CSV table of N, CA and C in Angstrom, one decimal:
chain,number,residue,atom,x,y,z
A,1,UNK,N,0.8,-1.2,0.0
A,1,UNK,CA,0.1,0.0,0.0
A,1,UNK,C,0.8,1.2,0.1
A,2,UNK,N,0.5,2.1,-1.0
A,2,UNK,CA,1.3,3.3,-1.0
A,2,UNK,C,0.7,4.2,0.1
A,3,UNK,N,1.4,5.3,0.4
A,3,UNK,CA,1.1,6.3,1.4
A,3,UNK,C,0.0,7.2,0.9
A,4,UNK,N,-1.3,6.7,0.9
A,4,UNK,CA,-2.3,7.6,0.5
A,4,UNK,C,-2.7,8.6,1.6
A,5,UNK,N,-2.6,9.8,1.3
A,5,UNK,CA,-3.1,10.8,2.4
A,5,UNK,C,-4.5,11.3,2.1
A,6,UNK,N,-5.2,11.8,3.2
A,6,UNK,CA,-6.5,12.2,3.0
A,6,UNK,C,-6.6,13.6,2.4
A,7,UNK,N,-7.7,13.8,1.8
A,7,UNK,CA,-7.9,15.2,1.0
A,7,UNK,C,-7.8,16.3,1.9
A,8,UNK,N,-8.5,16.2,3.1
A,8,UNK,CA,-8.3,17.2,4.1
A,8,UNK,C,-8.2,16.6,5.3
A,9,UNK,N,-7.3,17.0,6.2
A,9,UNK,CA,-7.1,16.4,7.5
A,9,UNK,C,-7.5,17.5,8.5
A,10,UNK,N,-8.7,17.4,9.0
A,10,UNK,CA,-9.2,18.4,10.0
A,10,UNK,C,-9.2,17.8,11.3
A,11,UNK,N,-9.0,18.5,12.4
A,11,UNK,CA,-9.0,18.1,13.7
A,11,UNK,C,-10.3,17.6,14.2
A,12,UNK,N,-10.4,16.5,14.8
A,12,UNK,CA,-11.7,16.0,15.2
A,12,UNK,C,-11.8,16.5,16.8
A,13,UNK,N,-12.9,17.2,17.1
A,13,UNK,CA,-13.1,17.7,18.3
A,13,UNK,C,-14.4,16.9,18.9
A,14,UNK,N,-14.2,16.3,20.1
A,14,UNK,CA,-15.4,15.7,20.6
A,14,UNK,C,-15.9,16.6,21.8
A,15,UNK,N,-17.1,16.7,21.8
A,15,UNK,CA,-17.7,17.6,22.9
A,15,UNK,C,-17.6,16.9,24.2
A,16,UNK,N,-17.8,15.6,24.2
A,16,UNK,CA,-17.7,14.9,25.4
A,16,UNK,C,-17.1,13.4,25.1
A,17,UNK,N,-16.1,13.1,25.8
A,17,UNK,CA,-15.5,11.7,25.6
A,17,UNK,C,-15.9,10.7,26.7
A,18,UNK,N,-16.4,11.1,27.8
A,18,UNK,CA,-16.8,10.3,28.9
A,18,UNK,C,-18.1,9.7,28.6
A,19,UNK,N,-18.3,8.5,29.0
A,19,UNK,CA,-19.6,7.7,28.8
A,19,UNK,C,-20.6,8.4,29.9
A,20,UNK,N,-21.8,8.4,29.5
A,20,UNK,CA,-22.9,8.7,30.4
A,20,UNK,C,-23.2,7.7,31.3
A,21,UNK,N,-23.2,8.0,32.7
A,21,UNK,CA,-23.5,7.0,33.7
A,21,UNK,C,-24.9,6.8,33.8
A,22,UNK,N,-25.3,5.4,34.0
A,22,UNK,CA,-26.6,5.1,34.2
A,22,UNK,C,-27.1,5.6,35.6
A,23,UNK,N,-28.4,6.0,35.7
A,23,UNK,CA,-28.9,6.5,37.0
A,23,UNK,C,-28.8,5.4,38.1
A,24,UNK,N,-28.4,5.6,39.1
A,24,UNK,CA,-28.2,4.7,40.3
A,24,UNK,C,-27.1,3.7,40.1
A,25,UNK,N,-26.2,3.9,39.1
A,25,UNK,CA,-25.1,3.0,38.9
A,25,UNK,C,-24.2,2.9,40.0
A,26,UNK,N,-24.1,4.0,40.7
A,26,UNK,CA,-23.3,4.1,41.9
A,26,UNK,C,-23.8,3.5,43.1
A,27,UNK,N,-25.0,3.1,43.1
A,27,UNK,CA,-25.7,2.4,44.2
A,27,UNK,C,-25.8,0.9,44.2
A,28,UNK,N,-26.0,0.4,43.0
A,28,UNK,CA,-26.1,-1.0,42.8
A,28,UNK,C,-25.0,-1.6,41.9
A,29,UNK,N,-24.4,-2.7,42.4
A,29,UNK,CA,-23.4,-3.3,41.8
A,29,UNK,C,-23.8,-3.9,40.5
A,30,UNK,N,-25.1,-4.4,40.4
A,30,UNK,CA,-25.4,-5.2,39.2
A,30,UNK,C,-25.5,-4.2,37.9
A,31,UNK,N,-25.5,-2.9,38.2
A,31,UNK,CA,-25.7,-2.0,37.0
A,31,UNK,C,-24.5,-1.0,37.1
A,32,UNK,N,-23.4,-1.5,37.7
A,32,UNK,CA,-22.2,-0.7,37.9
A,32,UNK,C,-21.6,-0.1,36.5
A,33,UNK,N,-21.4,-1.1,35.5
A,33,UNK,CA,-20.7,-0.7,34.4
A,33,UNK,C,-21.7,-0.7,33.2
A,34,UNK,N,-23.0,-0.7,33.4
A,34,UNK,CA,-23.9,-0.8,32.2
A,34,UNK,C,-24.0,0.5,31.6
A,35,UNK,N,-24.5,0.5,30.3
A,35,UNK,CA,-24.6,1.6,29.5
A,35,UNK,C,-25.8,2.4,29.9
A,36,UNK,N,-25.9,3.6,29.3
A,36,UNK,CA,-26.9,4.6,29.5
A,36,UNK,C,-28.3,4.1,29.3
A,37,UNK,N,-29.3,4.2,30.1
A,37,UNK,CA,-30.7,4.0,29.9
A,37,UNK,C,-31.4,5.3,30.4
A,38,UNK,N,-32.4,5.6,29.5
A,38,UNK,CA,-33.2,6.7,29.8
A,38,UNK,C,-34.1,6.5,30.9
A,39,UNK,N,-34.2,7.5,31.8
A,39,UNK,CA,-35.0,7.4,33.0
A,39,UNK,C,-36.6,7.6,32.7
A,40,UNK,N,-37.5,6.8,33.3
A,40,UNK,CA,-38.8,6.9,33.1
A,40,UNK,C,-39.7,7.1,34.3
A,41,UNK,N,-39.1,7.1,35.5
A,41,UNK,CA,-39.8,7.4,36.6
A,41,UNK,C,-40.6,8.7,36.8
A,42,UNK,N,-41.9,8.6,37.4
A,42,UNK,CA,-42.6,9.9,37.3
A,42,UNK,C,-42.1,10.9,38.3
A,43,UNK,N,-41.4,10.4,39.3
A,43,UNK,CA,-40.9,11.4,40.3
A,43,UNK,C,-39.4,11.6,40.1
A,44,UNK,N,-38.7,11.1,39.2
A,44,UNK,CA,-37.3,11.0,39.0
A,44,UNK,C,-36.6,12.4,38.9
A,45,UNK,N,-35.7,12.8,39.8
A,45,UNK,CA,-35.1,14.1,39.8
A,45,UNK,C,-34.2,14.2,38.6
A,46,UNK,N,-33.5,13.1,38.2
A,46,UNK,CA,-32.6,13.1,37.1
A,46,UNK,C,-33.5,13.4,35.8
A,47,UNK,N,-34.6,12.8,35.6
A,47,UNK,CA,-35.4,13.1,34.5
A,47,UNK,C,-35.8,14.6,34.4
A,48,UNK,N,-36.2,15.0,35.5
A,48,UNK,CA,-36.8,16.4,35.7
A,48,UNK,C,-35.7,17.4,35.7
A,49,UNK,N,-34.4,16.9,35.6
A,49,UNK,CA,-33.1,17.8,35.4
A,49,UNK,C,-33.0,18.8,36.6
A,50,UNK,N,-33.1,18.2,37.8
A,50,UNK,CA,-32.8,19.1,39.0
A,50,UNK,C,-31.4,19.4,39.1
A,51,UNK,N,-31.0,20.5,39.8
A,51,UNK,CA,-29.7,20.9,39.9
A,51,UNK,C,-28.9,19.8,40.7
A,52,UNK,N,-27.7,19.5,40.2
A,52,UNK,CA,-26.8,18.7,41.0
A,52,UNK,C,-27.0,17.1,40.6
A,53,UNK,N,-27.9,16.8,39.6
A,53,UNK,CA,-27.9,15.5,39.2
A,53,UNK,C,-27.0,15.1,38.1
A,54,UNK,N,-26.9,13.9,37.8
A,54,UNK,CA,-26.0,13.5,36.6
A,54,UNK,C,-26.4,14.0,35.3
A,55,UNK,N,-25.4,14.2,34.5
A,55,UNK,CA,-25.7,14.8,33.1
A,55,UNK,C,-26.4,13.7,32.2
A,56,UNK,N,-27.4,14.1,31.4
A,56,UNK,CA,-28.0,13.2,30.5
A,56,UNK,C,-27.6,13.5,28.9
A,57,UNK,N,-27.6,12.5,28.2
A,57,UNK,CA,-27.3,12.7,26.8
A,57,UNK,C,-28.3,13.7,26.2
A,58,UNK,N,-27.7,14.7,25.4
A,58,UNK,CA,-28.6,15.7,24.8
A,58,UNK,C,-28.1,15.9,23.3
A,59,UNK,N,-29.0,16.5,22.5
A,59,UNK,CA,-28.6,16.6,21.0
A,59,UNK,C,-27.3,17.5,20.9
A,60,UNK,N,-27.1,18.4,21.8
A,60,UNK,CA,-26.1,19.3,21.9
A,60,UNK,C,-24.6,18.6,22.0
A,61,UNK,N,-24.6,17.4,22.4
A,61,UNK,CA,-23.3,16.7,22.6
A,61,UNK,C,-22.9,16.0,21.2
A,62,UNK,N,-23.7,16.1,20.2
A,62,UNK,CA,-23.4,15.6,18.9
A,62,UNK,C,-22.2,16.1,18.3
A,63,UNK,N,-21.6,15.3,17.4
A,63,UNK,CA,-20.3,15.6,16.7
A,63,UNK,C,-20.5,16.7,15.6
A,64,UNK,N,-19.5,17.3,15.3
A,64,UNK,CA,-19.5,18.4,14.3
A,64,UNK,C,-19.8,17.7,12.8
A,65,UNK,N,-20.7,18.4,12.2
A,65,UNK,CA,-21.1,17.6,10.8
A,65,UNK,C,-20.0,17.4,9.9
A,66,UNK,N,-19.0,18.1,9.9
A,66,UNK,CA,-17.9,17.9,9.1
A,66,UNK,C,-17.0,16.8,9.5
A,67,UNK,N,-16.9,16.5,10.7
A,67,UNK,CA,-16.1,15.5,11.1
A,67,UNK,C,-16.7,14.2,11.7
A,68,UNK,N,-18.0,14.2,11.6
A,68,UNK,CA,-18.8,13.0,12.0
A,68,UNK,C,-18.4,11.8,11.2
A,69,UNK,N,-18.2,10.7,11.9
A,69,UNK,CA,-17.9,9.4,11.4
A,69,UNK,C,-16.4,9.4,10.6
A,70,UNK,N,-15.7,10.4,10.9
A,70,UNK,CA,-14.4,10.5,10.3
A,70,UNK,C,-13.3,9.7,11.3
A,71,UNK,N,-12.6,8.9,10.6
A,71,UNK,CA,-11.5,8.2,11.5
A,71,UNK,C,-10.4,9.1,11.8
A,72,UNK,N,-9.6,8.9,12.8
A,72,UNK,CA,-8.5,9.6,13.2
A,72,UNK,C,-7.5,9.9,12.1
A,73,UNK,N,-7.4,9.0,11.2
A,73,UNK,CA,-6.4,9.2,10.0
A,73,UNK,C,-7.0,10.1,9.0
A,74,UNK,N,-8.2,10.7,9.1
A,74,UNK,CA,-8.7,11.6,8.1
A,74,UNK,C,-9.6,11.0,7.2
A,75,UNK,N,-9.7,9.7,7.0
A,75,UNK,CA,-10.6,9.0,6.0
A,75,UNK,C,-11.9,8.7,6.7
A,76,UNK,N,-12.9,8.4,5.8
A,76,UNK,CA,-14.2,7.8,6.2
A,76,UNK,C,-14.0,6.3,5.9
A,77,UNK,N,-14.8,5.5,6.7
A,77,UNK,CA,-14.7,4.0,6.6
A,77,UNK,C,-15.8,3.6,5.5
A,78,UNK,N,-15.2,2.6,4.7
A,78,UNK,CA,-16.2,2.0,3.7
A,78,UNK,C,-15.9,0.5,3.7
A,79,UNK,N,-16.8,-0.3,4.2
A,79,UNK,CA,-16.7,-1.8,4.3
A,79,UNK,C,-16.8,-2.5,3.0
A,80,UNK,N,-15.8,-3.2,2.7
A,80,UNK,CA,-15.8,-4.0,1.5
A,80,UNK,C,-15.8,-5.4,1.7
A,81,UNK,N,-16.4,-6.3,0.9
A,81,UNK,CA,-16.5,-7.8,1.0
A,81,UNK,C,-15.9,-8.5,-0.2
A,82,UNK,N,-15.6,-7.7,-1.3
A,82,UNK,CA,-15.1,-8.3,-2.5
A,82,UNK,C,-14.4,-7.2,-3.3
A,83,UNK,N,-13.8,-7.7,-4.4
A,83,UNK,CA,-13.1,-6.6,-5.2
A,83,UNK,C,-13.9,-5.7,-6.0
A,84,UNK,N,-15.2,-6.1,-6.3
A,84,UNK,CA,-16.1,-5.4,-7.1
A,84,UNK,C,-16.5,-4.2,-6.3
A,85,UNK,N,-16.7,-4.4,-4.9
A,85,UNK,CA,-17.0,-3.2,-4.0
A,85,UNK,C,-15.8,-2.3,-3.8
A,86,UNK,N,-14.7,-2.8,-4.0
A,86,UNK,CA,-13.4,-1.9,-3.8
A,86,UNK,C,-13.3,-1.0,-5.1
A,87,UNK,N,-13.9,-1.5,-6.1
A,87,UNK,CA,-13.8,-0.7,-7.5
A,87,UNK,C,-14.6,0.7,-7.3
A,88,UNK,N,-15.6,0.7,-6.4
A,88,UNK,CA,-16.4,1.8,-6.1
A,88,UNK,C,-15.5,3.0,-5.6
A,89,UNK,N,-14.5,2.6,-4.9
A,89,UNK,CA,-13.6,3.7,-4.3
A,89,UNK,C,-12.5,4.2,-5.2
A,90,UNK,N,-12.5,3.8,-6.4
A,90,UNK,CA,-11.4,4.2,-7.3
A,90,UNK,C,-11.3,5.8,-7.4
A,91,UNK,N,-12.4,6.5,-7.5
A,91,UNK,CA,-12.4,8.0,-7.6
A,91,UNK,C,-12.4,8.6,-6.3
A,92,UNK,N,-12.6,7.9,-5.3
A,92,UNK,CA,-12.8,8.5,-3.9
A,92,UNK,C,-11.7,8.1,-3.0
A,93,UNK,N,-10.4,7.7,-3.5
A,93,UNK,CA,-9.5,7.1,-2.6
A,93,UNK,C,-8.8,8.2,-1.7
A,94,UNK,N,-9.0,9.5,-1.9
A,94,UNK,CA,-8.5,10.5,-0.9
A,94,UNK,C,-9.5,10.7,0.1
A,95,UNK,N,-10.8,10.2,0.0
A,95,UNK,CA,-11.8,10.6,1.0
A,95,UNK,C,-12.2,9.3,1.9
A,96,UNK,N,-12.2,8.1,1.2
A,96,UNK,CA,-12.6,6.9,1.9
A,96,UNK,C,-11.6,5.9,2.0
A,97,UNK,N,-11.5,5.2,3.0
A,97,UNK,CA,-10.6,4.0,3.2
A,97,UNK,C,-11.4,2.8,3.3
A,98,UNK,N,-10.9,1.7,2.7
A,98,UNK,CA,-11.6,0.5,2.7
A,98,UNK,C,-11.3,-0.3,3.9
A,99,UNK,N,-12.2,-0.9,4.4
A,99,UNK,CA,-12.2,-1.8,5.6
A,99,UNK,C,-12.6,-3.2,5.1
A,100,UNK,N,-11.9,-4.2,5.2
A,100,UNK,CA,-12.4,-5.6,4.8
A,100,UNK,C,-13.3,-6.2,5.9
A,101,UNK,N,-14.5,-6.6,5.4
A,101,UNK,CA,-15.5,-7.2,6.4
A,101,UNK,C,-14.9,-8.4,7.1
A,102,UNK,N,-15.5,-8.5,8.3
A,102,UNK,CA,-14.8,-9.6,9.3
A,102,UNK,C,-15.1,-11.0,8.7
A,103,UNK,N,-16.1,-11.2,7.8
A,103,UNK,CA,-16.4,-12.6,7.4
A,103,UNK,C,-15.7,-13.0,6.1
A,104,UNK,N,-14.9,-12.1,5.6
A,104,UNK,CA,-14.1,-12.4,4.3
A,104,UNK,C,-13.0,-13.3,4.6
A,105,UNK,N,-12.8,-14.3,3.7
A,105,UNK,CA,-11.9,-15.4,3.8
A,105,UNK,C,-10.5,-14.7,3.5
A,106,UNK,N,-9.4,-15.4,3.9
A,106,UNK,CA,-8.0,-15.1,3.7
A,106,UNK,C,-7.8,-15.0,2.2
A,107,UNK,N,-8.2,-15.9,1.4
A,107,UNK,CA,-8.0,-15.8,-0.1
A,107,UNK,C,-8.5,-14.6,-0.7
A,108,UNK,N,-9.8,-14.1,-0.4
A,108,UNK,CA,-10.5,-12.9,-0.9
A,108,UNK,C,-9.8,-11.6,-0.3
A,109,UNK,N,-9.3,-11.8,1.0
A,109,UNK,CA,-8.5,-10.7,1.6
A,109,UNK,C,-7.3,-10.2,0.8
A,110,UNK,N,-6.5,-11.4,0.4
A,110,UNK,CA,-5.3,-11.1,-0.4
A,110,UNK,C,-5.6,-10.4,-1.7
A,111,UNK,N,-6.6,-10.9,-2.4
A,111,UNK,CA,-7.1,-10.2,-3.6
A,111,UNK,C,-7.5,-8.9,-3.4
A,112,UNK,N,-8.2,-8.5,-2.4
A,112,UNK,CA,-8.6,-7.2,-2.1
A,112,UNK,C,-7.4,-6.2,-1.8
A,113,UNK,N,-6.5,-6.8,-1.0
A,113,UNK,CA,-5.3,-6.0,-0.7
A,113,UNK,C,-4.5,-5.7,-1.9
A,114,UNK,N,-4.3,-6.7,-2.7
A,114,UNK,CA,-3.4,-6.5,-4.0
A,114,UNK,C,-4.2,-5.5,-5.0
A,115,UNK,N,-5.4,-5.6,-5.0
A,115,UNK,CA,-6.2,-4.6,-5.9
A,115,UNK,C,-6.1,-3.2,-5.3
A,116,UNK,N,-6.3,-3.1,-4.0
A,116,UNK,CA,-6.2,-1.9,-3.4
A,116,UNK,C,-5.0,-1.1,-3.6
A,117,UNK,N,-3.8,-1.9,-3.6
A,117,UNK,CA,-2.5,-1.4,-3.8
A,117,UNK,C,-2.4,-0.9,-5.2
A,118,UNK,N,-3.1,-1.6,-6.2
A,118,UNK,CA,-3.0,-1.0,-7.6
A,118,UNK,C,-3.8,0.2,-7.8
A,119,UNK,N,-5.0,0.3,-7.1
A,119,UNK,CA,-5.8,1.5,-7.3
A,119,UNK,C,-5.4,2.6,-6.3
A,120,UNK,N,-4.3,2.3,-5.5
A,120,UNK,CA,-3.8,3.3,-4.5
A,120,UNK,C,-5.0,3.7,-3.4
A,121,UNK,N,-5.6,2.6,-2.9
A,121,UNK,CA,-6.7,2.9,-1.9
A,121,UNK,C,-6.2,2.4,-0.5
A,122,UNK,N,-6.3,3.2,0.5
A,122,UNK,CA,-5.9,2.7,1.8
A,122,UNK,C,-6.9,1.7,2.5
A,123,UNK,N,-6.3,0.5,3.0
A,123,UNK,CA,-7.0,-0.5,3.7
A,123,UNK,C,-6.7,-0.4,5.1
A,124,UNK,N,-7.7,-0.1,5.9
A,124,UNK,CA,-7.4,0.1,7.3
A,124,UNK,C,-7.0,-1.2,8.0
A,125,UNK,N,-7.5,-2.5,7.7
A,125,UNK,CA,-7.2,-3.6,8.3
A,125,UNK,C,-6.6,-4.6,7.3
A,126,UNK,N,-5.5,-4.1,6.6
A,126,UNK,CA,-4.8,-4.9,5.5
A,126,UNK,C,-4.1,-6.1,6.1
A,127,UNK,N,-3.7,-6.0,7.3
A,127,UNK,CA,-2.8,-7.1,7.8
A,127,UNK,C,-3.6,-8.2,8.6
A,128,UNK,N,-4.9,-8.0,8.7
A,128,UNK,CA,-5.8,-8.9,9.5
A,128,UNK,C,-5.9,-10.2,8.9
A,129,UNK,N,-5.9,-11.4,9.7
A,129,UNK,CA,-5.9,-12.8,9.2
A,129,UNK,C,-4.9,-13.2,8.2
A,130,UNK,N,-3.8,-12.6,8.0
A,130,UNK,CA,-2.8,-13.0,7.1
A,130,UNK,C,-1.7,-13.8,7.9
A,131,UNK,N,-1.4,-15.0,7.4
A,131,UNK,CA,-0.3,-15.8,8.0
A,131,UNK,C,0.8,-15.6,7.3
A,132,UNK,N,2.0,-15.9,8.0
A,132,UNK,CA,3.3,-15.9,7.4
A,132,UNK,C,3.5,-17.2,6.4
A,133,UNK,N,4.4,-17.1,5.5
A,133,UNK,CA,4.6,-18.2,4.4
A,133,UNK,C,5.2,-19.4,5.0
A,134,UNK,N,6.1,-19.3,6.2
A,134,UNK,CA,6.8,-20.4,6.7
A,134,UNK,C,6.0,-21.2,7.7
A,135,UNK,N,4.9,-20.8,7.9
A,135,UNK,CA,4.0,-21.5,9.1
A,135,UNK,C,3.5,-22.9,8.5
């Protein structure tokens, strides 16, 4: 793979990187590390947004439209399962990077990686599932 650089490399700014804590996750061990759940209780002070309660997810925490879904290397991800799907990225190799699907066999992976090198397309997981020749 040649060193394909993205068309524009803008800094990705996240408004919040911490996970939102589930209500009462500090009280009960069984929900200690569980993901966010919306509160539905009629008297819930968190749902009613009283002062001093835990923060809730809001639309304002969303990512910038220009950098949403962008990888840290500056490309957008495009999942490919065969060589024909890779051909779609021929004109967009500075914007999108190919990622080989997890269910693709080793033989097809080699074909995709070789064709991507010809088309000058970046493959994010090019070394996955490849074995050495002496094994």
